[in-house]
Tab-separated table of N, CA, C and O in Angstrom:
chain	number	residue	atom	x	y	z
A	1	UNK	N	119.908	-24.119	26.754
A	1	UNK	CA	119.719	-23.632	25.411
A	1	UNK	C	118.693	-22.495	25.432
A	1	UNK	O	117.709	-22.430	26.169
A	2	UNK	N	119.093	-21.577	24.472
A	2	UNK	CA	118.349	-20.417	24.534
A	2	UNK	C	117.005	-20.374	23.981
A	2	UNK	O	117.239	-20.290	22.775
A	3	UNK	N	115.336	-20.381	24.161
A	3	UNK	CA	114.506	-20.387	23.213
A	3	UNK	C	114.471	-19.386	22.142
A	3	UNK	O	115.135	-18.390	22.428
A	4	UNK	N	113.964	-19.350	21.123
A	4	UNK	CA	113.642	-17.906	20.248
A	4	UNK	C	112.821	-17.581	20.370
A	4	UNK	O	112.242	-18.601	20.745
A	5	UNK	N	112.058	-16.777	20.368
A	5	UNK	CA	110.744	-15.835	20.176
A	5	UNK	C	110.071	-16.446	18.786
A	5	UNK	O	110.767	-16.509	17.773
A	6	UNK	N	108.951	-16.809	18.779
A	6	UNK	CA	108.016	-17.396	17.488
A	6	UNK	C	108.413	-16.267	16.515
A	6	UNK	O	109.093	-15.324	16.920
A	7	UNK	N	108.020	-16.347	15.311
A	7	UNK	CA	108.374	-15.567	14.400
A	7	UNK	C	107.466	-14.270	14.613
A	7	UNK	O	107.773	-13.177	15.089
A	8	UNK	N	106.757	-14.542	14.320
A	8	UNK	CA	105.515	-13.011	14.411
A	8	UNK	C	105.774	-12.001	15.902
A	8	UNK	O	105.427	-10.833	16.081
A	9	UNK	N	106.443	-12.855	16.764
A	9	UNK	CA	106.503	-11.196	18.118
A	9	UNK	C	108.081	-10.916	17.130
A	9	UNK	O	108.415	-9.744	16.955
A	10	UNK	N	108.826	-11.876	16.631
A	10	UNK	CA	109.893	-11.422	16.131
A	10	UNK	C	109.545	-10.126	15.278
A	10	UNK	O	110.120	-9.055	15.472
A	11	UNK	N	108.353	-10.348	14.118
A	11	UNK	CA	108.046	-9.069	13.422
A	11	UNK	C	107.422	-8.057	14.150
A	11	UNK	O	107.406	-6.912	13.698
A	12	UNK	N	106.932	-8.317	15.162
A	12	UNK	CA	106.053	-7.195	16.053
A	12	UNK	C	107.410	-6.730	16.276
A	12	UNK	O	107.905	-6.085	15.352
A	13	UNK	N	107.921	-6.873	17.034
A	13	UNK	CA	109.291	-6.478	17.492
A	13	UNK	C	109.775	-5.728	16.722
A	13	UNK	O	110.346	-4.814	17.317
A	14	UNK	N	109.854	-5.629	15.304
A	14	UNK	CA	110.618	-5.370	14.470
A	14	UNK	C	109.764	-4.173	13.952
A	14	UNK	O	110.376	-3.209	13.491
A	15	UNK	N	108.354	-4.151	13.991
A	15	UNK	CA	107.622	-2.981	13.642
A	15	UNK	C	107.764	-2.150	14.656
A	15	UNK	O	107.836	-0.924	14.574
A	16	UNK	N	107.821	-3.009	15.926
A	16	UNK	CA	107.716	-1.533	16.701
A	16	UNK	C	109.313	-0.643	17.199
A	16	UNK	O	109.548	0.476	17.655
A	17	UNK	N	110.061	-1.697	16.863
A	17	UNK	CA	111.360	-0.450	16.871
A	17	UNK	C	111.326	0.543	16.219
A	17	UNK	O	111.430	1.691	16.650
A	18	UNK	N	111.083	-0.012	14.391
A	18	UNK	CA	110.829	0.961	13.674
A	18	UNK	C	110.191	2.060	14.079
A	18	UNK	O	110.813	3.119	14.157
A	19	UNK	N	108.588	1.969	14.462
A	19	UNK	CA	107.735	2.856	14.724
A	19	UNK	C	108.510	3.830	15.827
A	19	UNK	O	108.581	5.058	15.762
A	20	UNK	N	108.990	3.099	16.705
A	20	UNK	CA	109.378	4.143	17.814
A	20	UNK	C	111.045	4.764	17.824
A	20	UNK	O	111.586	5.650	18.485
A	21	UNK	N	111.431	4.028	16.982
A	21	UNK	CA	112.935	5.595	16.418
A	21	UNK	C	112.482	6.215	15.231
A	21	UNK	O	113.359	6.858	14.655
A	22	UNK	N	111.223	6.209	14.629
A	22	UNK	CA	110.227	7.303	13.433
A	22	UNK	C	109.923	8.370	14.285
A	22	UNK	O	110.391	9.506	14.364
A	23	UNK	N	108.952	7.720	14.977
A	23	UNK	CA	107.852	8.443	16.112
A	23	UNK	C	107.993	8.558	17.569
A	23	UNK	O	107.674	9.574	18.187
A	24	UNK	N	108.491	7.465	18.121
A	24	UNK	CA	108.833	7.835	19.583
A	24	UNK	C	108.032	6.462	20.172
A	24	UNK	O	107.568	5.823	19.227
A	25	UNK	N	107.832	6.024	21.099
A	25	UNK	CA	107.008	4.910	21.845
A	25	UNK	C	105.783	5.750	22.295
A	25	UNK	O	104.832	5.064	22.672
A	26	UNK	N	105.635	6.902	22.326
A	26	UNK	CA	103.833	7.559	22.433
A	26	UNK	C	104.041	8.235	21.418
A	26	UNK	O	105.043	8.899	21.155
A	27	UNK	N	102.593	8.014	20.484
A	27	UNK	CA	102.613	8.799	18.898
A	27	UNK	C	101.436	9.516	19.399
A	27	UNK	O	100.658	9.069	20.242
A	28	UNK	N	101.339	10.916	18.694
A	28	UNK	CA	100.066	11.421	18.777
A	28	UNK	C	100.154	12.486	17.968
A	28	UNK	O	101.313	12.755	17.652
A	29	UNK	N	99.303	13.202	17.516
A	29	UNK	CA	98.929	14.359	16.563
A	29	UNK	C	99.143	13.651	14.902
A	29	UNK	O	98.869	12.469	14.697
A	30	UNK	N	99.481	14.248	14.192
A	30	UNK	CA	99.892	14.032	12.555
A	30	UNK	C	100.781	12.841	12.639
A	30	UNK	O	100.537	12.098	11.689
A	31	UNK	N	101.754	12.356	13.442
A	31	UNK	CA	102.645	11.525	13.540
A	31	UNK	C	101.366	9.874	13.344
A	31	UNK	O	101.299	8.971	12.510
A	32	UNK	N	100.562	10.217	14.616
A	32	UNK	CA	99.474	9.015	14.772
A	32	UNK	C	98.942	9.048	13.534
A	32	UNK	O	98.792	7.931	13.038
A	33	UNK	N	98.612	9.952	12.883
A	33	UNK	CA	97.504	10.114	11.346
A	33	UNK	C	98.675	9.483	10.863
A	33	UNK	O	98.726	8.440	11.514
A	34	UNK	N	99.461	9.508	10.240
A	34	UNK	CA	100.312	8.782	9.344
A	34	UNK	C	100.937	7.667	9.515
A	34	UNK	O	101.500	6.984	8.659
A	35	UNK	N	100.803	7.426	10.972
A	35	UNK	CA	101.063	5.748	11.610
A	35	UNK	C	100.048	4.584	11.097
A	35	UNK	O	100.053	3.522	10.473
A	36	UNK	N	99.232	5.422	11.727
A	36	UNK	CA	97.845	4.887	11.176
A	36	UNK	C	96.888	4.615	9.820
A	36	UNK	O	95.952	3.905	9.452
A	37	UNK	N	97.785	5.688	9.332
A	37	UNK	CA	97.401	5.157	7.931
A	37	UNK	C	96.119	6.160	6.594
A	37	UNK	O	95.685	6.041	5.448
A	38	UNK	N	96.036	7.027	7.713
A	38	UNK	CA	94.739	8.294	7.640
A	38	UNK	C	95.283	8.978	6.375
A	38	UNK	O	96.365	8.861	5.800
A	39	UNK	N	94.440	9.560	6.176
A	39	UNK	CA	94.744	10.384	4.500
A	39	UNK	C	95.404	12.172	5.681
A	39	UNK	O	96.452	12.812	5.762
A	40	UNK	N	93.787	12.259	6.435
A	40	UNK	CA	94.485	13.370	7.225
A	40	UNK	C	94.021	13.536	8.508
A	40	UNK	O	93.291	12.619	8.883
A	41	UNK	N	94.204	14.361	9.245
A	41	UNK	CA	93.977	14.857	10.133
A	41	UNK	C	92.279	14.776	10.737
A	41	UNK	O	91.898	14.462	11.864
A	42	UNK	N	91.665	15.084	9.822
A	42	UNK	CA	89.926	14.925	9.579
A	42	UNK	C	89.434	13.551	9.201
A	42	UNK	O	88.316	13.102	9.451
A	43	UNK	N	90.557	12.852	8.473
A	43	UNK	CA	89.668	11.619	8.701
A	43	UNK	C	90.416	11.075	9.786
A	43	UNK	O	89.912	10.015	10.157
A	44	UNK	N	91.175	11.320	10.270
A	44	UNK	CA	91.556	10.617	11.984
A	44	UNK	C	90.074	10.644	13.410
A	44	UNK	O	89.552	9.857	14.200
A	45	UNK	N	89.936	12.381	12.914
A	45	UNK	CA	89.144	12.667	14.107
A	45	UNK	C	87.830	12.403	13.608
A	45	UNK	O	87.015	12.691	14.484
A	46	UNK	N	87.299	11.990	12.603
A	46	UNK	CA	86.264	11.309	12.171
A	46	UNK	C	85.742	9.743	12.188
A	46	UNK	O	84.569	9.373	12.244
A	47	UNK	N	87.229	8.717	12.107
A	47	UNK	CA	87.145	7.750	13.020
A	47	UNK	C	87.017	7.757	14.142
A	47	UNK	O	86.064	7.120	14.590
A	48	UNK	N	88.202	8.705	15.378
A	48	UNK	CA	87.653	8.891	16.456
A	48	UNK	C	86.179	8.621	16.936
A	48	UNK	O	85.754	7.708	17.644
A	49	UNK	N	85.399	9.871	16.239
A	49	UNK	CA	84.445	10.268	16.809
A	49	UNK	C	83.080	8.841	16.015
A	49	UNK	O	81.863	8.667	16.077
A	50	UNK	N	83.727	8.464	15.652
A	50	UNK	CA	82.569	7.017	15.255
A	50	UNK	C	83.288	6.065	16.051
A	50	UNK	O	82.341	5.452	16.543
A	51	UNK	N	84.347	5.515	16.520
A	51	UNK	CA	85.061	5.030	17.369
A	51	UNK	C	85.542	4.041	16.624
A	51	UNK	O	85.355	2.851	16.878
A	52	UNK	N	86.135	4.440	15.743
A	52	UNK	CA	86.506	3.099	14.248
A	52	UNK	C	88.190	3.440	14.107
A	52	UNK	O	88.822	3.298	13.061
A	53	UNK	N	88.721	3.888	15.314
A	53	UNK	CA	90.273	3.998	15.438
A	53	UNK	C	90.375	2.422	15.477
A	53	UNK	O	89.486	1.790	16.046
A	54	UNK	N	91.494	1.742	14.854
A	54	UNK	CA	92.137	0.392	15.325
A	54	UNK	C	93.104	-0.031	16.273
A	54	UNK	O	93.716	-1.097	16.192
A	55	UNK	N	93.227	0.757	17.113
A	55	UNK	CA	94.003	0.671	18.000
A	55	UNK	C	93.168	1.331	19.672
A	55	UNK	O	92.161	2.037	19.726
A	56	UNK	N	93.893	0.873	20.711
A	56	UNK	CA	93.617	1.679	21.774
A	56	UNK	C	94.393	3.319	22.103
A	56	UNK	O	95.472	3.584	22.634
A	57	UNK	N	93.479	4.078	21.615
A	57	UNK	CA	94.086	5.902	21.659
A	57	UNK	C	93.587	6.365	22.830
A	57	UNK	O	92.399	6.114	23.032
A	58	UNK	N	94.401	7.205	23.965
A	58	UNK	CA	94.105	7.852	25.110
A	58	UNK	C	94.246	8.975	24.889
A	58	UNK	O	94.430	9.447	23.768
A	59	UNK	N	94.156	9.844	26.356
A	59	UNK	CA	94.586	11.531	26.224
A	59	UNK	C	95.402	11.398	27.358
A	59	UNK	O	95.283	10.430	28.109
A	60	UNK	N	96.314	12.395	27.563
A	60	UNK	CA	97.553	12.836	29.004
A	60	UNK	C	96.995	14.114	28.953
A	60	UNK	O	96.772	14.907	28.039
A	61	UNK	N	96.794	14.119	30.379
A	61	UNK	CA	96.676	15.364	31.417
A	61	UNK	C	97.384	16.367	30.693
A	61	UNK	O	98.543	16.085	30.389
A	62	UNK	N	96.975	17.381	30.382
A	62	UNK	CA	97.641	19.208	30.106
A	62	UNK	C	98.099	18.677	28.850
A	62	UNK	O	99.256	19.041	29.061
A	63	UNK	N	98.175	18.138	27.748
A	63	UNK	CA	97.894	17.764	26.311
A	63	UNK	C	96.934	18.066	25.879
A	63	UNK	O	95.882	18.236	26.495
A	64	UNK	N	97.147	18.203	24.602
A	64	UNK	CA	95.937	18.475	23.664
A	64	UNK	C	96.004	17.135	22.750
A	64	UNK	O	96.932	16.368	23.006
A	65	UNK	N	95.331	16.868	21.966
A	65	UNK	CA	94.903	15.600	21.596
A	65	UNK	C	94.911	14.033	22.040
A	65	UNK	O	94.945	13.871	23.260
A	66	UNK	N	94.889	13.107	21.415
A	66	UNK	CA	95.243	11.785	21.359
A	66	UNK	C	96.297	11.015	21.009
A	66	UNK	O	97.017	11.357	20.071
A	67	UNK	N	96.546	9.767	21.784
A	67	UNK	CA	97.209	9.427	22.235
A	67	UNK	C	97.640	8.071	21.782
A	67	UNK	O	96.732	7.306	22.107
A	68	UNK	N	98.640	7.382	21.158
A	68	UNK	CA	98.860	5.749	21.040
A	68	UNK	C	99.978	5.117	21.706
A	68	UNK	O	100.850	5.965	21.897
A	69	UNK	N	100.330	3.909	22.163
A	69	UNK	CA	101.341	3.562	21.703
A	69	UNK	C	102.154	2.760	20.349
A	69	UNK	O	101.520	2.090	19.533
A	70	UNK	N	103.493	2.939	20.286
A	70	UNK	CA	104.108	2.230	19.319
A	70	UNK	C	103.818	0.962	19.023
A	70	UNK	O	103.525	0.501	17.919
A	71	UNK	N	103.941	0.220	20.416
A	71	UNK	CA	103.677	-1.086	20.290
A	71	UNK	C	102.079	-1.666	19.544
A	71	UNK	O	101.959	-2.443	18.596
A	72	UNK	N	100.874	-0.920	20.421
A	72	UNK	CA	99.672	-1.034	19.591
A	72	UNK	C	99.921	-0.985	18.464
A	72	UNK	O	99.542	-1.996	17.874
A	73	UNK	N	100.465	-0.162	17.764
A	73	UNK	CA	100.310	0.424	16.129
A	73	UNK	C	101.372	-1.521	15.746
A	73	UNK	O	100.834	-2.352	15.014
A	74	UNK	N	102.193	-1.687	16.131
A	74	UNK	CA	102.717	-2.767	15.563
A	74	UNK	C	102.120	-3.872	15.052
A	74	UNK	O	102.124	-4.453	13.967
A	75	UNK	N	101.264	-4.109	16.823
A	75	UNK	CA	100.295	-5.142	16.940
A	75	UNK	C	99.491	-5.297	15.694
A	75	UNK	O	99.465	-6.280	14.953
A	76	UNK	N	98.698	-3.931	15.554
A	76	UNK	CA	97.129	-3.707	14.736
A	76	UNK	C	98.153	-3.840	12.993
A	76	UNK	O	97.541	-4.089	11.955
A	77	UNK	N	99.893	-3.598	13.003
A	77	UNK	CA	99.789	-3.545	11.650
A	77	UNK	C	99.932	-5.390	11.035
A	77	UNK	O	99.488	-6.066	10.106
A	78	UNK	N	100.879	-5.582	12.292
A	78	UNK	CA	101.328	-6.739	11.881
A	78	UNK	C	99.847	-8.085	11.641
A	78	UNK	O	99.780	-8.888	10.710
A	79	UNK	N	99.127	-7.978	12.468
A	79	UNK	CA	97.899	-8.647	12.716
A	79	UNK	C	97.014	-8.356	11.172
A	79	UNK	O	96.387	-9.251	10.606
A	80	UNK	N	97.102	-7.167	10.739
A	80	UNK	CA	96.318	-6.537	9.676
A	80	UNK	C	96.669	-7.089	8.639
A	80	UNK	O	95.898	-7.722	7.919
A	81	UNK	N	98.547	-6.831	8.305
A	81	UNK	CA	99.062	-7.672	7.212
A	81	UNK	C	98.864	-8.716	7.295
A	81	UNK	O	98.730	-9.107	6.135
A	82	UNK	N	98.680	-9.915	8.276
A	82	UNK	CA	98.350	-11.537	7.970
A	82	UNK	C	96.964	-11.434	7.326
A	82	UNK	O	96.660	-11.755	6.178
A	83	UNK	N	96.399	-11.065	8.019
A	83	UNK	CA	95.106	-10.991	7.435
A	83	UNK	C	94.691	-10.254	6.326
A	83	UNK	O	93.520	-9.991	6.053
A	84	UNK	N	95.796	-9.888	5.622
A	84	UNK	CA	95.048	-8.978	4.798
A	84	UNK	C	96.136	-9.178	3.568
A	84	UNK	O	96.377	-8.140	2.950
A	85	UNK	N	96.774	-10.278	3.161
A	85	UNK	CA	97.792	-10.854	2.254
A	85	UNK	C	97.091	-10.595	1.053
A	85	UNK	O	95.939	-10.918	0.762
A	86	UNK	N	98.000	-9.918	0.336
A	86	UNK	CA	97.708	-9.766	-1.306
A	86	UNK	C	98.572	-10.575	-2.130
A	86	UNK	O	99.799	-10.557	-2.035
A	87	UNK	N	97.813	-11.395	-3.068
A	87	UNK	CA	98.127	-12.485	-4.067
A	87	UNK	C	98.992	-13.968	-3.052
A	87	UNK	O	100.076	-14.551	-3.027
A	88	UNK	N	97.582	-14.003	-2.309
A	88	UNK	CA	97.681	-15.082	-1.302
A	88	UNK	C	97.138	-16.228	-2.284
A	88	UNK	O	96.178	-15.863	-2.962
A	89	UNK	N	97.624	-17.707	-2.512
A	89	UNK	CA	97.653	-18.837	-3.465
A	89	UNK	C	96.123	-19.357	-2.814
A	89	UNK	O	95.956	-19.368	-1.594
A	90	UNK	N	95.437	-19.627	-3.420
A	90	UNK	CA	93.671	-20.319	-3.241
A	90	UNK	C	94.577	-21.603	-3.100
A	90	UNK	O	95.643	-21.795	-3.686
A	91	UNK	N	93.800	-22.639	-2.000
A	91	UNK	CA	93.889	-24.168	-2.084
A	91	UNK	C	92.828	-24.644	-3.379
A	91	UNK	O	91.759	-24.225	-3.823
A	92	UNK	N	93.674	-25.650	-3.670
A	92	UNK	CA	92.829	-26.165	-4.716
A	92	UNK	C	91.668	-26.876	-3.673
A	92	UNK	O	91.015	-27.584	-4.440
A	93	UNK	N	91.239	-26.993	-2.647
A	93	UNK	CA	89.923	-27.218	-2.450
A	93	UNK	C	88.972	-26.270	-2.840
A	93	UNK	O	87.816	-26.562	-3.149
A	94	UNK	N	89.621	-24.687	-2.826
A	94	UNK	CA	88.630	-23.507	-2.648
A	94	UNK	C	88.052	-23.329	-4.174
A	94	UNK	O	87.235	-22.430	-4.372
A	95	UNK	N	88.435	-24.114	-5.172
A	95	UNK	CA	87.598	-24.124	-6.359
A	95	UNK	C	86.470	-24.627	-6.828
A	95	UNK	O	86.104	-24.361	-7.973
């Protein structure tokens, strides 16, 4: 019998196809700013440079800027949305 994949790599999975027939499986320049979630360009390289990117960003040899992969960006969104549920139900202990 075949196992399934837990639900959540199922949604990772599912973000990062998306991300990478949008963007490609390495995002970088304006593509990464809007993956990521940046208003622009300046506040990208302003996280950078405080080191408050959410993901792991590199550089490639004879390129100019920075660097992600698809899959990271999935990880950091899918992980972000659990944690970050809007009009999530309080237990009635939490009153």
């Amino acid at each position: 019998m075949e196992k399934q994949a837990p639900r959540g790599l199922k949604e990772v999975a599912a973000l990062e196809a998306t991300l990478t027939r949008e963007f490609g499986a390495v995002i970088g320049g304006g593509k990464l700013t809007r993956a990521l979630g940046y208003s622009s360009q300046a506040a990208f390289r302003q996280a950078v440079a405080r080191n408050q990117v959410p993901v792991r960003i590199f550089e490639i040899a004879g390129r100019r800027g920075r660097f992600a992969l698809a899959h990271d960006i999935a990880k950091w969104l899918h992980v972000t949305a659990r944690l970050n549920r809007v009009g999530r139900k309080k237990s009635s202990s939490s009153r």
